[in-house]
Amino acid sequence: MNHLAEIRKDIDSYWKRLSSGGKSVVQLMEICGTHTVAISRGGLRSLLPEGLRLVSGPGCPVCVTEQSYMDAAVHLSGISDVIIATYGDMVRVPGSSGSLEQARCDGANVEIVYAAHNAVELARNRPDKQVVFLAIGFETTAPATALAIRQARDEGVTNFSALTAHKLVTPAMRVLLSQTDVRIDGFLCPGHVSVITGWREYKPIAEQFDKPCVVAGFDDEQILAGISEILRQLADDAPSACSVYPAVSADGNPQAKQVIKETFDVTDARWRALGVIPSSGLVLKGEFTNFDTARRFDLPEFETVEPPGCRCGDVICGRCLPTDCPMFGGQCTPREPVGPCMVSSEGSCAAYYKYGTKR
Amino acid sequence: MNQSKKILLAHGGGGQLTAELIAEVILPAIGGQDASSLNDAATVAVGGGQVVFTTDSYVVQPLEFPGGDIGKLSVCGTINDLAVSGAKPVALSMALILEEGLEVSLLCRILTSAGQAAKDAGVTIVTGDTKVVERGKGQPGITINTAGVGVPLAGANLGFERVEEGDAVLLSGPLGQHGLAVMARRGGLGVAAARKGHYVSLQSDCAAIHGLTSAMIETLGSKVKWMRDPTRGGLAATLAELSAATGRNIEIRETDIPLDPTAHAVAEMLGLDLLNVANEGKLVAVIASDAAEKAVEILADHEIARSSAVIGTVGQSDDVPLVEMLTHAGGRRIVQTPYGQDLPRIC
């Protein structure tokens, strides 16, 4: 029997133990958008026992970014000497007055970069322009932003700045567990984020809330191994934090954590659907404020207006599945997205639509 | 499509938006035929005989990339459109739109490469045109349009209507090499990926495939039922088109799809689905099931198609026909035309 078959057998046997103990429904949350996509792409739901539900969490960087941030980015793109440098995922996200893709059609300079340091290079090559880098994402992308800002400072690239909205994963997990209307029996913890933070980061949550927190990698086998480990912990009534992903150590990447610490302060941050979460965001330290877009430009206040009827907020909190949203596949499609979860390549709605919908 | 809308980059991605632009704007405006009868190339009656005619424009950036350049691409791409239409490519035209300031040495390299590709393919570039546009007013560097004519191969009998339940779906090699090689070079990904040892060998698959198509038709004749080169939109768009046009379900098996480990690693890193990434030297063919094994043998005789494989089967007619993939893990998922072009993810 190959490894995959063994894991599936384990899942079935843990499930039998749980069922005979009276548990007929178990709901697990995969926090990371990359997991959400991999689960859909691998058709993994079809392999799980009925009653074992997987719901998405707030782990798609684009999806947790507030509409007001998009509005600020679109506003900045309208300034004639500004070049917006962004990860590709962001260009199609609708703000209240259109997306960056539409702004580009109307003449705005919007360039897709694959890494933060590419935005610094862009600024160096275009000294006549202000390059604004859209710095979003979790512990995964924050070190790259930190290094880019340090590079810009060290090399005197003064026409570079970052519109930062970096977020931290565990404060959002705590908020979700404190909500009474979301059922979470265990977390499939993100692989990429945990490479930086280490799996021990989840230990206090596992202990305080009695929930399994298992870090998994991204191929089918690793994801199923993560689910299997969560079910084992539930069946043994022994919730804990651990990793089944060999790339993740207990304490993560000390250099990356250090550069985050030396570049950013932890601050309260506003999340789409979750509101303000204390100590869940990163803001540039005083010595780097010259590189903070929000300080360099006089930005108007943008109101947070969620698109009416859009249930992205419920989707990323595990309150519903994408297919439960009345707009899914009708008013809201990848072609004409209403909410960010249908746009991002890591978005839950996009994954459900792309891999699981009859047109 | 709303007339007040503007053209988005995604309209050129080969996905749903491209199809919509053609069907709802371009064809009605020029008074052309209906979109369902459009193919990669058209067969035209000329003087008692028939010629197959096609055209394509090339705007790839960067102009040179691992495994090819815009010159080679402009020759191979047009040859391939003729090839999958069951034609033997004969002659090409080449129109150049050059940007003021383009280095002549770069132009020379690109044209030498185009010339060599044509020579290797046994095709002549017989006519052309040159224009120069003001710096910054067009595509950076160089845009190339090529048109090609060919003659139908004896025994070729291709068409959606010939596809039947039980036919085999063949693929001539691993997916995604072209799109990823270009994307990696464009995004300056070389450094990051090279550290992991992947970038060095990631090459575009840019190649002329008429040797593959003619060999199959010569030996198998009408057992070869339909062919395509899965360029923009990748294998997903090609199979979705096949399914929609034939009204039949198609099932493919992930474990049977040839894999380039380097392309796979880069796609994983960027969060892209290999099924959606462009190829420039691959063939997808529908073959009668009793000839499938032989077809794989014929393809695998060619250097560019060594890892050819039967990757799936044509299924029954269905009101809502679908392409489904049996995944590595044993699960099932749907394969469909991407919306525009997949964008790399954030983390």
XYZ file of C-alpha atoms in Angstrom:
706
model
C 0.000 0.000 0.000
C 1.391 3.428 -0.875
C 1.714 6.237 1.611
C -1.373 8.087 0.416
C -3.513 4.985 0.811
C -2.135 4.473 4.321
C -3.053 8.029 5.290
C -6.568 7.572 3.943
C -6.891 4.362 5.908
C -5.779 6.192 9.060
C -8.327 8.943 8.444
C -11.068 6.316 8.130
C -10.057 4.552 11.317
C -9.864 7.789 13.373
C -13.211 8.778 11.909
C -14.736 5.463 13.000
C -13.442 6.022 16.526
C -14.892 9.540 16.573
C -18.231 8.343 15.188
C -18.525 5.518 17.692
C -17.813 8.100 20.385
C -20.845 10.041 19.183
C -19.199 12.659 16.934
C -20.959 12.690 13.608
C -19.814 16.119 12.462
C -16.313 17.551 12.666
C -15.493 20.942 11.199
C -11.875 21.808 10.502
C -10.609 25.166 9.348
C -7.786 25.453 6.854
C -6.444 28.907 7.584
C -4.241 29.327 4.565
C -5.545 30.227 1.113
C -2.932 28.040 -0.514
C -4.349 25.077 1.394
C -7.858 26.014 0.269
C -6.749 25.969 -3.354
C -4.740 22.764 -2.987
C -7.700 20.998 -1.367
C -9.970 21.970 -4.264
C -7.336 21.258 -6.886
C -6.652 17.805 -5.494
C -10.357 17.049 -5.195
C -9.601 16.098 -1.582
C -13.062 16.818 -0.171
C -14.417 13.947 -2.227
C -12.037 11.611 -0.358
C -13.070 12.562 3.174
C -15.754 10.862 5.276
C -19.186 12.451 5.154
C -19.551 14.670 8.191
C -15.959 15.875 8.055
C -16.217 19.439 6.819
C -13.422 21.755 5.774
C -14.037 25.489 5.987
C -11.763 28.332 4.953
C -10.144 30.742 7.333
C -8.721 34.253 7.189
C -5.505 33.220 5.466
C -5.775 34.626 1.971
C -3.833 37.910 2.095
C -6.027 39.636 -0.453
C -9.256 38.434 1.164
C -8.501 39.826 4.613
C -7.398 43.178 3.232
C -10.045 45.786 3.747
C -11.795 47.498 0.903
C -10.547 50.863 2.199
C -6.985 49.687 1.510
C -7.925 48.936 -2.125
C -9.541 52.355 -2.329
C -6.334 53.977 -1.094
C -4.320 52.021 -3.670
C -6.664 52.997 -6.511
C -6.558 56.616 -5.290
C -2.745 56.590 -5.319
C -2.685 55.055 -8.801
C -4.506 58.145 -10.016
C -1.618 60.420 -9.039
C 0.329 61.115 -12.211
C 3.874 60.432 -11.019
C 2.992 57.327 -9.017
C 3.731 53.768 -10.097
C 1.881 51.147 -8.090
C 4.005 48.021 -7.666
C 1.891 45.093 -6.549
C 1.645 41.352 -6.267
C -0.498 40.156 -9.170
C -3.333 38.990 -6.956
C -4.305 42.542 -6.057
C -4.927 44.035 -9.494
C -8.419 42.657 -9.991
C -9.765 43.185 -6.474
C -12.680 45.601 -6.720
C -12.498 48.728 -4.597
C -15.503 50.968 -4.212
C -14.462 52.898 -7.317
C -13.061 50.089 -9.426
C -9.960 47.925 -9.415
C -6.329 48.622 -10.212
C -6.873 46.708 -13.457
C -9.504 49.239 -14.497
C -7.306 52.108 -13.302
C -4.530 50.765 -15.527
C -6.917 50.851 -18.490
C -7.555 54.490 -17.693
C -3.848 55.267 -17.793
C -2.607 54.510 -14.286
C 0.845 52.982 -13.892
C 0.338 49.609 -12.250
C 3.164 47.090 -12.404
C 3.077 43.518 -11.170
C 6.099 42.437 -9.171
C 6.854 38.976 -7.856
C 8.914 40.116 -4.903
C 9.239 43.250 -2.773
C 12.825 43.914 -3.848
C 11.646 44.109 -7.484
C 9.681 47.200 -6.458
C 12.869 48.807 -5.110
C 14.608 48.035 -8.406
C 11.687 49.587 -10.233
C 12.077 52.736 -8.129
C 15.804 52.832 -8.812
C 15.181 52.575 -12.557
C 12.476 55.249 -12.508
C 13.875 58.123 -10.410
C 11.262 60.442 -11.975
C 8.415 58.440 -10.366
C 7.193 57.583 -6.885
C 6.971 53.813 -6.571
C 4.354 52.662 -4.078
C 4.606 49.008 -3.105
C 1.401 47.372 -1.867
C 2.788 45.530 1.151
C 0.175 43.016 2.215
C 0.301 39.461 3.490
C 1.183 37.652 6.675
C 4.431 36.659 8.357
C 5.382 35.149 4.994
C 5.714 38.376 3.039
C 6.493 40.776 5.902
C 10.216 39.851 6.026
C 10.516 40.572 2.288
C 8.889 43.979 2.762
C 11.230 44.660 5.694
C 14.286 43.774 3.629
C 13.074 45.884 0.692
C 12.593 48.919 2.914
C 16.027 48.432 4.435
C 17.508 48.063 0.970
C 15.819 51.285 -0.154
C 17.154 53.095 2.923
C 20.689 51.722 2.571
C 20.863 52.489 -1.141
C 19.212 55.892 -0.851
C 16.228 54.966 -3.054
C 14.059 57.764 -1.738
C 11.272 57.442 -4.310
C 10.196 54.078 -2.856
C 7.542 53.633 -0.205
C 5.292 50.869 1.054
C 1.570 51.008 1.804
C 1.693 48.458 4.572
C -1.149 46.264 5.769
C 0.760 43.217 6.965
C -1.101 40.999 9.375
C -0.338 38.310 11.944
C -2.119 34.981 11.852
C -2.552 33.854 15.459
C -4.502 36.885 16.770
C -7.163 36.188 14.127
C -7.327 32.516 15.175
C -7.992 33.605 18.752
C -10.795 35.923 17.655
C -12.423 33.144 15.625
C -12.298 30.735 18.559
C -13.880 33.365 20.792
C -16.863 33.733 18.464
C -19.803 31.562 19.341
C -21.303 31.291 15.867
C -18.319 29.613 14.258
C -17.673 25.957 14.887
C -14.009 25.014 14.703
C -12.891 21.614 15.968
C -9.308 22.003 14.804
C -6.992 24.081 12.664
C -4.982 23.016 9.659
C -2.265 25.627 10.156
C -0.535 27.369 7.262
C 2.715 25.925 5.908
C 4.385 29.043 4.530
C 3.591 31.265 7.522
C 4.778 28.588 9.914
C 8.118 28.288 8.126
C 8.708 31.783 9.536
C 6.893 31.591 12.883
C 7.517 27.933 13.789
C 4.779 25.563 14.991
C 5.283 26.461 18.653
C 3.493 29.739 17.859
C 0.215 27.758 17.969
C 0.908 26.018 21.293
C -0.820 28.620 23.508
C -3.934 28.432 21.292
C -4.010 24.630 21.350
C -3.686 24.666 25.125
C -6.027 27.529 25.922
C -8.846 26.468 23.593
C -8.248 22.686 23.530
C -8.049 22.649 19.748
C -5.627 20.666 17.598
C -3.345 22.993 15.601
C -1.482 21.015 12.958
C 0.840 22.566 10.381
C 0.775 20.833 6.997
C 2.530 21.206 3.664
C 0.782 21.737 0.368
C 0.703 18.536 -1.621
C -2.247 16.182 -1.415
C -0.419 13.734 0.790
C 0.771 16.360 3.271
C -2.652 17.936 3.554
C -4.316 14.583 4.180
C -1.571 13.753 6.705
C -2.389 17.011 8.510
C -6.107 16.180 8.575
C -5.301 12.677 9.785
C -3.208 14.066 12.662
C -6.001 16.436 13.704
C -8.500 13.548 13.727
C -6.068 11.423 15.744
C -5.769 14.172 18.350
C -9.543 14.533 18.491
C -10.042 10.768 18.774
C -7.419 10.566 21.545
C -8.794 13.728 23.145
C -5.226 15.076 23.142
C -5.223 18.390 21.293
C -1.807 19.932 20.747
C 0.252 22.007 18.358
C 2.582 20.191 15.998
C 3.737 19.997 12.411
C 3.571 17.237 9.820
C 5.400 19.492 7.353
C 9.148 18.782 7.478
C 10.016 22.338 6.323
C 8.605 23.769 9.570
C 10.609 23.728 12.794
C 9.373 24.460 16.299
C 10.747 27.982 16.314
C 10.732 28.912 12.651
C 13.193 31.194 10.951
C 14.975 33.360 13.549
C 16.515 35.739 10.965
C 13.156 36.445 9.360
C 11.510 36.973 12.749
C 14.347 39.277 13.749
C 14.052 41.468 10.641
C 10.284 41.773 11.196
C 10.929 42.794 14.802
C 13.583 45.342 13.850
C 11.499 46.935 11.094
C 7.925 46.869 12.350
C 6.025 47.508 15.538
C 3.004 45.359 16.325
C -0.204 47.357 16.162
C -3.965 46.936 16.111
C -5.160 46.169 12.605
C -8.431 46.226 10.760
C -9.398 42.998 9.000
C -12.106 42.488 6.455
C -15.068 40.918 8.265
C -13.287 40.634 11.595
C -12.949 44.336 12.342
C -10.131 45.683 14.451
C -8.090 42.946 16.118
C -5.698 44.109 18.827
C -1.997 43.505 18.160
C -2.650 41.783 14.851
C -0.862 44.050 12.389
C 2.534 45.492 11.602
C 3.392 49.160 11.218
C 6.791 50.563 10.229
C 8.988 51.650 13.106
C 9.703 55.347 13.563
C 13.061 55.209 11.827
C 11.400 53.969 8.621
C 8.458 56.345 8.456
C 10.059 58.038 5.435
C 9.211 54.879 3.552
C 5.627 54.724 4.759
C 3.267 55.613 1.895
C 0.547 56.597 4.345
C 2.829 59.323 5.674
C 4.387 60.366 2.391
C 1.068 61.037 0.693
C -1.856 62.947 1.991
C -4.377 60.123 1.834
C -8.070 60.825 2.364
C -9.956 58.656 4.837
C -11.719 55.853 3.050
C -14.818 54.377 4.529
C -15.099 50.653 4.871
C -17.998 49.652 2.709
C -18.489 45.968 2.005
C -20.134 45.158 -1.320
C -23.827 44.590 -0.544
C -24.814 40.940 -0.422
C -21.234 39.693 -0.561
C -20.513 36.955 1.984
C -16.716 36.964 1.661
C -16.538 37.933 5.316
C -18.534 34.870 6.363
C -16.524 32.656 4.029
C -13.161 33.651 5.536
C -14.506 33.181 9.057
C -15.753 29.667 8.361
C -19.399 30.682 8.837
C -20.363 29.453 5.412
C -19.014 27.775 2.319
C -18.608 29.792 -0.885
C -21.490 27.860 -2.398
C -23.773 29.099 0.404
C -23.437 32.682 -0.869
C -26.432 33.586 -3.035
C -24.168 35.514 -5.430
C -21.742 32.632 -5.971
C -21.458 31.691 -9.630
C -24.245 34.055 -10.629
C -23.621 37.704 -9.876
C -20.138 36.903 -8.654
C -17.726 35.034 -10.923
C -13.979 35.334 -11.575
C -14.912 37.436 -14.593
C -17.006 39.879 -12.650
C -16.006 39.404 -9.041
C -17.973 41.115 -6.298
C -15.731 40.201 -3.391
C -12.031 39.472 -3.009
C -12.493 35.730 -2.368
C -13.566 35.330 -6.003
C -10.558 37.269 -7.318
C -7.510 36.052 -5.530
C -5.880 32.909 -6.835
C -5.891 31.881 -3.168
C -9.471 32.904 -2.588
C -11.882 30.279 -1.381
C -14.682 31.275 -3.766
C -12.308 31.288 -6.744
C -11.088 27.804 -5.816
C -14.630 26.441 -5.439
C -15.633 28.030 -8.713
C -12.628 26.967 -10.719
C -12.395 23.383 -9.567
C -15.878 22.490 -8.532
C -18.637 24.235 -10.446
C -20.676 23.144 -13.393
C -21.054 26.084 -15.669
C -19.867 42.580 -24.004
C -20.688 46.118 -23.073
C -19.470 48.526 -25.796
C -18.559 51.195 -23.268
C -16.062 48.904 -21.603
C -12.386 49.059 -22.297
C -10.012 46.353 -23.362
C -8.317 44.693 -20.400
C -5.065 42.779 -20.562
C -7.108 39.698 -19.674
C -8.895 40.000 -23.045
C -5.662 38.686 -24.544
C -5.262 35.802 -22.116
C -6.877 33.147 -24.270
C -9.624 32.489 -21.739
C -13.310 33.291 -21.557
C -12.759 36.994 -22.146
C -10.858 36.414 -25.386
C -13.643 34.182 -26.670
C -16.215 36.804 -25.752
C -14.281 39.606 -27.463
C -14.102 37.582 -30.679
C -17.729 36.456 -30.634
C -19.379 39.656 -29.473
C -17.204 42.445 -30.837
C -14.784 41.383 -33.557
C -16.917 39.046 -35.670
C -20.106 41.155 -35.678
C -18.086 44.271 -36.496
C -16.244 42.786 -39.470
C -19.328 40.875 -40.600
C -17.501 37.565 -40.309
C -18.693 34.042 -39.762
C -20.009 32.698 -36.505
C -17.456 31.947 -33.806
C -18.218 28.225 -33.586
C -16.737 27.636 -37.017
C -13.489 29.431 -36.244
C -10.356 27.370 -35.970
C -6.655 28.052 -35.598
C -6.481 28.154 -39.403
C -8.992 28.444 -42.241
C -9.202 26.232 -45.299
C -9.772 28.261 -48.465
C -10.551 27.019 -51.974
C -8.075 28.494 -54.429
C -7.941 27.730 -58.140
C -9.391 24.251 -57.906
C -7.219 23.309 -54.946
C -7.219 24.109 -51.271
C -4.875 26.094 -49.075
C -4.857 26.390 -45.306
C -4.300 29.937 -44.093
C -3.524 31.396 -40.678
C -2.028 34.428 -38.937
C -0.744 35.289 -35.492
C 0.953 38.254 -33.793
C 3.708 37.955 -31.237
C 4.250 40.424 -28.411
C 6.176 38.314 -25.900
C 8.260 40.122 -23.289
C 11.138 39.622 -22.729
C 12.109 39.315 -26.385
C 14.643 36.632 -25.539
C 13.941 33.926 -22.971
C 15.430 30.561 -22.025
C 14.711 28.171 -24.886
C 13.730 30.729 -27.495
C 12.980 34.280 -28.526
C 10.229 36.210 -30.278
C 11.699 35.365 -33.704
C 11.654 31.602 -33.236
C 8.264 31.837 -31.537
C 6.736 33.788 -34.437
C 7.795 31.113 -36.906
C 6.961 28.044 -34.791
C 3.645 29.401 -33.528
C 2.249 29.977 -37.011
C 3.619 26.674 -38.315
C 1.885 24.950 -35.395
C -1.480 26.519 -36.186
C -1.200 25.095 -39.721
C 0.051 21.758 -38.421
C -2.851 21.123 -36.042
C -5.237 21.968 -38.865
C -3.874 18.969 -40.747
C -1.774 20.987 -43.182
C 1.798 20.855 -44.381
C 3.220 24.356 -43.815
C 4.657 25.858 -47.007
C 5.372 29.572 -46.701
C 5.235 32.407 -44.187
C 5.026 36.164 -44.286
C 6.716 38.217 -41.605
C 5.735 41.784 -40.668
C 7.911 43.631 -38.166
C 6.899 46.603 -36.043
C 10.082 47.953 -34.508
C 10.389 50.482 -31.735
C 12.678 53.434 -32.308
C 15.891 52.778 -30.402
C 15.877 48.990 -30.785
C 19.438 47.641 -30.909
C 20.214 46.355 -34.401
C 22.314 43.585 -32.875
C 19.261 42.356 -30.945
C 17.122 42.548 -34.093
C 19.760 40.506 -35.918
C 19.762 37.821 -33.249
C 15.971 37.585 -33.333
C 15.777 37.424 -37.131
C 18.633 34.911 -37.370
C 16.752 32.772 -34.921
C 13.527 33.141 -36.938
C 15.370 32.247 -40.137
C 16.933 29.196 -38.556
C 13.565 28.022 -37.198
C 12.015 28.372 -40.665
C 14.913 26.522 -42.275
C 14.730 23.710 -39.711
C 11.023 23.395 -40.403
C 11.464 23.380 -44.180
C 9.346 26.514 -44.568
C 10.263 29.681 -46.476
C 9.617 33.248 -45.381
C 8.512 34.685 -48.710
C 7.245 38.180 -48.009
C 7.168 40.757 -45.276
C 6.910 44.326 -44.111
C 8.752 46.668 -41.757
C 7.435 49.635 -39.799
C 9.101 51.700 -37.094
C 7.086 53.363 -34.337
C 8.092 56.190 -32.040
C 9.773 55.125 -28.847
C 7.281 54.395 -26.089
C 4.309 54.400 -28.474
C 4.107 50.683 -29.116
C 5.101 47.369 -27.673
C 8.664 47.716 -26.336
C 11.289 46.589 -28.843
C 9.587 44.556 -31.502
C 6.235 43.116 -32.485
C 6.080 40.399 -35.117
C 3.131 39.231 -37.168
C 3.465 36.124 -39.260
C 0.913 34.637 -41.606
C 1.281 31.168 -43.023
C -0.092 29.061 -45.831
C -0.046 25.318 -46.092
C -1.590 22.508 -48.092
C -3.914 19.894 -46.570
C -2.154 16.591 -45.887
C -3.498 13.608 -47.801
C -5.646 11.543 -45.452
C -6.245 14.319 -42.955
C -9.834 14.326 -41.704
C -10.109 16.442 -38.583
C -13.016 18.096 -36.827
C -14.985 18.331 -33.614
C -17.779 16.343 -35.262
C -15.481 13.324 -35.641
C -14.845 13.022 -31.890
C -16.648 10.029 -30.343
C -17.136 8.399 -26.974
C -14.161 6.224 -26.063
C -11.606 8.136 -28.142
C -8.243 8.693 -26.492
C -6.839 12.117 -25.599
C -3.083 12.375 -26.168
C -0.568 14.943 -24.946
C 2.926 15.151 -26.438
C 4.864 16.182 -23.321
C 5.016 18.076 -20.032
C 3.028 21.259 -19.503
C 3.869 24.840 -18.720
C 7.481 25.141 -19.799
C 6.990 28.117 -22.104
C 4.738 30.212 -19.917
C 6.806 29.632 -16.814
C 10.177 30.229 -18.500
C 8.895 33.565 -19.807
C 7.248 34.493 -16.519
C 10.332 33.589 -14.509
C 12.573 35.685 -16.755
C 10.095 38.561 -16.839
C 9.707 38.656 -13.076
C 13.408 38.462 -12.350
C 12.701 35.192 -10.611
C 15.995 33.744 -11.738
C 17.865 34.461 -8.565
C 15.293 33.144 -6.155
C 14.623 29.999 -8.090
C 18.235 29.334 -9.021
C 19.039 28.997 -5.341
C 16.713 26.065 -5.204
C 18.378 24.682 -8.326
C 15.281 24.898 -10.493
C 15.697 27.897 -12.727
C 18.802 26.756 -14.555
C 17.011 24.083 -16.526
C 13.619 25.764 -17.016
C 13.376 26.252 -20.777
C 10.534 27.218 -23.062
C 9.299 24.289 -25.140
C 9.052 26.600 -28.194
C 9.229 24.262 -31.219
C 7.525 23.486 -34.528
C 5.286 20.438 -34.169
C 4.357 19.775 -37.805
C 6.706 16.769 -37.777
C 4.474 15.215 -35.109
C 1.182 15.948 -36.822
C 2.270 14.824 -40.284
C 3.801 11.593 -38.953
C 0.543 10.723 -37.205
C -1.677 11.533 -40.172
C 0.610 9.671 -42.593
C 0.442 6.489 -40.533
C -2.974 6.668 -38.893
C -4.966 8.729 -41.409
C -8.521 9.347 -40.269
C -7.928 7.646 -36.911
C -6.532 11.058 -35.994
C -9.712 13.008 -35.296
C -8.804 16.372 -33.808
C -5.636 18.286 -32.899
C -4.665 21.490 -31.102
C -1.576 23.167 -29.718
C -2.361 24.166 -26.130
C -0.963 27.709 -26.126
C -2.639 30.555 -24.172
C -4.979 29.213 -21.528
C -3.017 25.941 -21.558
C -4.372 22.402 -21.630
C -7.373 23.511 -19.566
C -8.606 25.936 -22.228
C -7.916 23.445 -25.036
C -9.878 20.635 -23.399
C -12.682 22.934 -22.271
C -13.046 24.064 -25.890
C -13.084 20.437 -27.063
C -15.711 19.539 -24.493
C -17.910 22.543 -25.248
C -17.685 22.147 -29.034
C -18.353 18.404 -29.020
C -20.895 18.502 -26.178
C -19.059 15.593 -24.576
C -17.590 14.992 -21.143
C -13.858 14.406 -21.047
C -11.991 12.678 -18.276
C -8.269 13.103 -17.785
C -5.998 11.424 -15.269
C -3.483 13.594 -13.446
C -1.114 10.664 -12.912
C -0.842 10.145 -16.681
C 0.025 13.753 -17.542
C 3.751 14.009 -18.307
C 5.496 16.196 -15.746
C 8.602 18.379 -15.928
C 9.762 18.518 -12.288
C 11.310 21.971 -12.802
C 8.151 23.468 -14.289
C 6.152 21.775 -11.540
C 8.343 23.320 -8.833
C 8.180 26.813 -10.338
C 4.406 26.563 -10.790
C 4.010 25.512 -7.161
C 6.188 28.412 -6.065
C 4.085 30.904 -8.023
C 0.792 29.281 -7.103
C -0.058 28.592 -10.737
C -1.923 25.608 -12.145
C 0.196 23.912 -14.844
C -2.992 23.098 -16.721
C -3.545 26.811 -17.333
C -0.030 27.781 -18.373
C 0.893 28.364 -22.035
C 2.867 25.864 -24.104
C 4.501 26.537 -27.474
C 5.658 23.134 -28.644
C 3.024 20.689 -27.480
C 0.271 18.788 -29.220
C -3.080 17.630 -27.891
C -4.764 15.048 -30.125
C -7.924 12.967 -30.073
C -7.275 9.520 -31.560
C -9.523 6.512 -32.121
C -8.937 4.270 -29.119
C -7.613 1.330 -31.173
C -4.866 3.567 -32.601
C -3.890 5.342 -29.392
C -0.976 3.113 -28.503
C 0.467 3.399 -32.000
C 0.016 7.180 -31.920
C 2.026 7.447 -28.706
C 4.733 5.324 -30.318
C 4.836 7.604 -33.371
C 5.016 10.742 -31.251
C 7.667 9.388 -28.909
C 9.943 8.831 -31.912
C 10.433 12.598 -31.995
C 12.877 14.387 -29.728
C 10.257 16.986 -28.685
C 7.624 14.386 -27.795
C 9.527 11.636 -25.982
C 7.187 11.634 -22.984
C 3.943 11.550 -24.991
C 1.095 9.800 -23.261
C -2.594 9.021 -23.379
C -3.922 11.316 -20.656
C -7.647 10.829 -20.899
C -10.772 9.601 -22.611
C -13.694 11.228 -24.382
C -16.962 10.476 -22.614
C -20.677 10.654 -23.319
C -22.658 13.589 -24.615
C -24.045 15.736 -21.848
C -26.281 18.785 -21.534
C -23.587 20.473 -19.479
C -20.428 18.811 -20.780
C -17.481 18.890 -18.404
C -13.789 18.166 -18.310
C -13.034 16.291 -15.131
C -9.676 15.295 -13.742
C -8.988 12.303 -11.563
C -6.311 13.754 -9.285
C -3.135 12.185 -7.894
C -4.878 11.698 -4.579
C -7.791 9.907 -6.226
C -10.178 12.848 -5.934
C -12.107 14.489 -8.739
C -12.175 18.066 -9.852
C -13.340 20.124 -12.785
C -11.008 21.576 -15.413
C -12.243 24.728 -17.099
C -11.162 27.661 -19.199
C -9.396 30.218 -17.069
C -10.986 33.656 -16.888
C -8.013 35.534 -18.301
C -4.467 34.836 -17.367
C -3.563 33.351 -14.017
C -1.649 35.756 -11.812
C 1.066 34.621 -9.445
C -0.090 34.493 -5.857
C 1.253 36.412 -2.920
C 2.685 33.797 -0.604
